[in-house]
C-alpha cells in the first residue's frame, strides 16, 4: 500500500497537483510517521504550494528522525 501511495503522490507532483500529492504523503505518514522520504516529498509539495513555513517544518522533522 505504501509503495502505491508514493507512486500516486509522485504522479500528482509531476502534474503540479500539489494538494493531492500532500494528501498521499499524509496517508503515508499516518502509517509510518517518521518516514524521511514522505516528509521530504511532502515538504517539497508544500514548498511548491507556497506554504513555506509548513515545508520548513517537514524538512526539519525529516532531519531529526
mmCIF file of N, CA and C in Angstrom:
data_model
loop_
_atom_site.group_PDB
_atom_site.id
_atom_site.type_symbol
_atom_site.label_atom_id
_atom_site.label_comp_id
_atom_site.label_asym_id
_atom_site.label_seq_id
_atom_site.Cartn_x
_atom_site.Cartn_y
_atom_site.Cartn_z
ATOM 1 N N UNK A 1 0.825 -1.202 0.000
ATOM 2 C CA UNK A 1 0.000 0.000 0.000
ATOM 3 C C UNK A 1 0.866 1.261 0.000
ATOM 4 N N UNK A 2 1.940 1.250 0.778
ATOM 5 C CA UNK A 2 2.783 2.448 0.863
ATOM 6 C C UNK A 2 3.418 2.767 -0.486
ATOM 7 N N UNK A 3 3.902 1.745 -1.186
ATOM 8 C CA UNK A 3 4.522 1.995 -2.491
ATOM 9 C C UNK A 3 3.538 2.612 -3.470
ATOM 10 N N UNK A 4 2.300 2.137 -3.456
ATOM 11 C CA UNK A 4 1.309 2.705 -4.374
ATOM 12 C C UNK A 4 0.964 4.144 -3.985
ATOM 13 N N UNK A 5 1.003 4.450 -2.684
ATOM 14 C CA UNK A 5 0.769 5.831 -2.256
ATOM 15 C C UNK A 5 1.904 6.751 -2.708
ATOM 16 N N UNK A 6 3.147 6.245 -2.643
ATOM 17 C CA UNK A 6 4.273 7.033 -3.162
ATOM 18 C C UNK A 6 4.097 7.272 -4.658
ATOM 19 N N UNK A 7 3.734 6.219 -5.383
ATOM 20 C CA UNK A 7 3.533 6.359 -6.829
ATOM 21 C C UNK A 7 2.466 7.405 -7.134
ATOM 22 N N UNK A 8 1.364 7.325 -6.390
ATOM 23 C CA UNK A 8 0.266 8.266 -6.601
ATOM 24 C C UNK A 8 0.695 9.697 -6.251
ATOM 25 N N UNK A 9 1.350 9.848 -5.112
ATOM 26 C CA UNK A 9 1.813 11.175 -4.706
ATOM 27 C C UNK A 9 2.798 11.767 -5.697
ATOM 28 N N UNK A 10 3.731 10.961 -6.165
ATOM 29 C CA UNK A 10 4.726 11.438 -7.124
ATOM 30 C C UNK A 10 4.087 11.778 -8.465
ATOM 31 N N UNK A 11 3.068 11.012 -8.847
ATOM 32 C CA UNK A 11 2.322 11.302 -10.074
ATOM 33 C C UNK A 11 1.674 12.686 -9.967
ATOM 34 N N UNK A 12 1.019 12.940 -8.825
ATOM 35 C CA UNK A 12 0.393 14.246 -8.624
ATOM 36 C C UNK A 12 1.438 15.363 -8.605
ATOM 37 N N UNK A 13 2.595 15.101 -8.008
ATOM 38 C CA UNK A 13 3.669 16.106 -8.015
ATOM 39 C C UNK A 13 4.055 16.474 -9.443
ATOM 40 N N UNK A 14 4.228 15.462 -10.273
ATOM 41 C CA UNK A 14 4.622 15.697 -11.668
ATOM 42 C C UNK A 14 3.575 16.507 -12.424
ATOM 43 N N UNK A 15 2.311 16.325 -12.056
ATOM 44 C CA UNK A 15 1.225 17.064 -12.708
ATOM 45 C C UNK A 15 1.029 18.461 -12.127
ATOM 46 N N UNK A 16 1.758 18.758 -11.042
ATOM 47 C CA UNK A 16 1.585 20.050 -10.389
ATOM 48 C C UNK A 16 0.355 20.114 -9.504
ATOM 49 N N UNK A 17 -0.194 18.953 -9.171
ATOM 50 C CA UNK A 17 -1.370 18.881 -8.285
ATOM 51 C C UNK A 17 -0.873 18.640 -6.861
ATOM 52 N N UNK A 18 -0.375 19.714 -6.270
ATOM 53 C CA UNK A 18 0.339 19.604 -5.007
ATOM 54 C C UNK A 18 -0.554 19.230 -3.830
ATOM 55 N N UNK A 19 -1.767 19.737 -3.787
ATOM 56 C CA UNK A 19 -2.654 19.397 -2.668
ATOM 57 C C UNK A 19 -2.979 17.905 -2.660
ATOM 58 N N UNK A 20 -3.200 17.339 -3.841
ATOM 59 C CA UNK A 20 -3.467 15.908 -3.936
ATOM 60 C C UNK A 20 -2.246 15.102 -3.504
ATOM 61 N N UNK A 21 -1.068 15.578 -3.909
ATOM 62 C CA UNK A 21 0.175 14.912 -3.517
ATOM 63 C C UNK A 21 0.347 14.949 -2.002
ATOM 64 N N UNK A 22 0.073 16.097 -1.402
ATOM 65 C CA UNK A 22 0.199 16.241 0.053
ATOM 66 C C UNK A 22 -0.707 15.246 0.761
ATOM 67 N N UNK A 23 -1.911 15.058 0.252
ATOM 68 C CA UNK A 23 -2.839 14.094 0.860
ATOM 69 C C UNK A 23 -2.259 12.682 0.829
ATOM 70 N N UNK A 24 -1.617 12.320 -0.271
ATOM 71 C CA UNK A 24 -0.990 10.992 -0.364
ATOM 72 C C UNK A 24 0.125 10.853 0.666
ATOM 73 N N UNK A 25 0.967 11.866 0.771
ATOM 74 C CA UNK A 25 2.071 11.793 1.726
ATOM 75 C C UNK A 25 1.561 11.796 3.162
ATOM 76 N N UNK A 26 0.461 12.500 3.412
ATOM 77 C CA UNK A 26 -0.145 12.454 4.750
ATOM 78 C C UNK A 26 -0.631 11.045 5.082
ATOM 79 N N UNK A 27 -1.184 10.365 4.096
ATOM 80 C CA UNK A 27 -1.636 8.983 4.324
ATOM 81 C C UNK A 27 -0.452 8.074 4.637
ATOM 82 N N UNK A 28 0.660 8.278 3.950
ATOM 83 C CA UNK A 28 1.870 7.500 4.237
ATOM 84 C C UNK A 28 2.339 7.793 5.657
ATOM 85 N N UNK A 29 2.315 9.064 6.035
ATOM 86 C CA UNK A 29 2.807 9.456 7.359
ATOM 87 C C UNK A 29 1.912 8.948 8.488
ATOM 88 N N UNK A 30 0.660 8.666 8.191
ATOM 89 C CA UNK A 30 -0.195 8.031 9.201
ATOM 90 C C UNK A 30 0.252 6.597 9.450
ATOM 91 N N UNK A 31 0.747 5.949 8.398
ATOM 92 C CA UNK A 31 1.214 4.560 8.511
ATOM 93 C C UNK A 31 2.640 4.483 9.047
ATOM 94 N N UNK A 32 3.476 5.406 8.619
ATOM 95 C CA UNK A 32 4.882 5.448 9.034
ATOM 96 C C UNK A 32 5.246 6.895 9.375
ATOM 97 N N UNK A 33 4.959 7.325 10.604
ATOM 98 C CA UNK A 33 5.096 8.740 10.981
ATOM 99 C C UNK A 33 6.501 9.324 10.843
ATOM 100 N N UNK A 34 7.530 8.483 10.851
ATOM 101 C CA UNK A 34 8.901 9.001 10.804
ATOM 102 C C UNK A 34 9.583 8.722 9.469
ATOM 103 N N UNK A 35 8.793 8.635 8.411
ATOM 104 C CA UNK A 35 9.359 8.389 7.087
ATOM 105 C C UNK A 35 10.018 9.660 6.558
ATOM 106 N N UNK A 36 11.345 9.629 6.486
ATOM 107 C CA UNK A 36 12.076 10.788 5.968
ATOM 108 C C UNK A 36 11.695 11.069 4.518
ATOM 109 N N UNK A 37 11.468 10.011 3.763
ATOM 110 C CA UNK A 37 11.120 10.175 2.353
ATOM 111 C C UNK A 37 9.782 10.883 2.206
ATOM 112 N N UNK A 38 8.770 10.411 2.930
ATOM 113 C CA UNK A 38 7.444 11.035 2.846
ATOM 114 C C UNK A 38 7.489 12.476 3.338
ATOM 115 N N UNK A 39 8.232 12.723 4.404
ATOM 116 C CA UNK A 39 8.360 14.090 4.914
ATOM 117 C C UNK A 39 9.045 14.996 3.892
ATOM 118 N N UNK A 40 10.058 14.473 3.225
ATOM 119 C CA UNK A 40 10.755 15.256 2.209
ATOM 120 C C UNK A 40 9.871 15.587 1.023
ATOM 121 N N UNK A 41 9.149 14.579 0.531
ATOM 122 C CA UNK A 41 8.239 14.820 -0.591
ATOM 123 C C UNK A 41 7.112 15.765 -0.194
ATOM 124 N N UNK A 42 6.580 15.577 1.008
ATOM 125 C CA UNK A 42 5.516 16.471 1.476
ATOM 126 C C UNK A 42 6.052 17.896 1.587
ATOM 127 N N UNK A 43 7.261 18.044 2.115
ATOM 128 C CA UNK A 43 7.872 19.364 2.206
ATOM 129 C C UNK A 43 8.021 20.018 0.846
ATOM 130 N N UNK A 44 8.428 19.236 -0.132
ATOM 131 C CA UNK A 44 8.585 19.767 -1.487
ATOM 132 C C UNK A 44 7.241 20.227 -2.045
ATOM 133 N N UNK A 45 6.204 19.401 -1.867
ATOM 134 C CA UNK A 45 4.872 19.762 -2.359
ATOM 135 C C UNK A 45 4.352 21.014 -1.651
ATOM 136 N N UNK A 46 4.606 21.107 -0.355
ATOM 137 C CA UNK A 46 4.198 22.302 0.388
ATOM 138 C C UNK A 46 4.943 23.536 -0.112
ATOM 139 N N UNK A 47 6.227 23.376 -0.362
ATOM 140 C CA UNK A 47 7.038 24.486 -0.872
ATOM 141 C C UNK A 47 6.506 24.960 -2.218
ATOM 142 N N UNK A 48 6.187 24.019 -3.101
ATOM 143 C CA UNK A 48 5.654 24.367 -4.420
ATOM 144 C C UNK A 48 4.285 25.028 -4.308
ATOM 145 N N UNK A 49 3.590 24.785 -3.189
ATOM 146 C CA UNK A 49 2.277 25.394 -2.944
ATOM 147 C C UNK A 49 2.402 26.719 -2.199
ATOM 148 N N UNK A 50 3.632 27.217 -2.089
ATOM 149 C CA UNK A 50 3.920 28.469 -1.370
ATOM 150 C C UNK A 50 3.534 28.405 0.104
ATOM 151 N N UNK A 51 3.626 27.222 0.673
ATOM 152 C CA UNK A 51 3.374 27.032 2.103
ATOM 153 C C UNK A 51 4.726 26.762 2.767
ATOM 154 N N UNK A 52 5.577 27.773 2.711
ATOM 155 C CA UNK A 52 6.972 27.621 3.097
ATOM 156 C C UNK A 52 7.181 27.266 4.568
ATOM 157 N N UNK A 53 6.390 27.840 5.437
ATOM 158 C CA UNK A 53 6.547 27.556 6.862
ATOM 159 C C UNK A 53 6.259 26.085 7.157
ATOM 160 N N UNK A 54 5.202 25.554 6.547
ATOM 161 C CA UNK A 54 4.876 24.138 6.725
ATOM 162 C C UNK A 54 5.942 23.251 6.086
ATOM 163 N N UNK A 55 6.457 23.690 4.941
ATOM 164 C CA UNK A 55 7.508 22.934 4.266
ATOM 165 C C UNK A 55 8.749 22.854 5.147
ATOM 166 N N UNK A 56 9.129 23.975 5.731
ATOM 167 C CA UNK A 56 10.291 24.006 6.617
ATOM 168 C C UNK A 56 10.106 23.051 7.783
ATOM 169 N N UNK A 57 8.909 23.026 8.336
ATOM 170 C CA UNK A 57 8.613 22.113 9.446
ATOM 171 C C UNK A 57 8.820 20.654 9.013
ATOM 172 N N UNK A 58 8.351 20.300 7.824
ATOM 173 C CA UNK A 58 8.535 18.929 7.322
ATOM 174 C C UNK A 58 10.010 18.600 7.142
ATOM 175 N N UNK A 59 10.757 19.529 6.554
ATOM 176 C CA UNK A 59 12.182 19.289 6.340
ATOM 177 C C UNK A 59 12.916 19.122 7.667
ATOM 178 N N UNK A 60 12.586 19.969 8.636
ATOM 179 C CA UNK A 60 13.239 19.866 9.944
ATOM 180 C C UNK A 60 12.895 18.551 10.632
ATOM 181 N N UNK A 61 11.644 18.140 10.523
ATOM 182 C CA UNK A 61 11.226 16.872 11.124
ATOM 183 C C UNK A 61 11.966 15.706 10.467
ATOM 184 N N UNK A 62 12.127 15.770 9.143
ATOM 185 C CA UNK A 62 12.842 14.707 8.428
ATOM 186 C C UNK A 62 14.297 14.633 8.886
ATOM 187 N N UNK A 63 14.912 15.775 9.102
ATOM 188 C CA UNK A 63 16.309 15.797 9.535
ATOM 189 C C UNK A 63 16.487 15.266 10.950
ATOM 190 N N UNK A 64 15.448 15.377 11.760
ATOM 191 C CA UNK A 64 15.536 14.955 13.158
ATOM 192 C C UNK A 64 15.003 13.550 13.413
ATOM 193 N N UNK A 65 14.593 12.858 12.369
ATOM 194 C CA UNK A 65 14.078 11.484 12.545
ATOM 195 C C UNK A 65 15.213 10.522 12.835
#
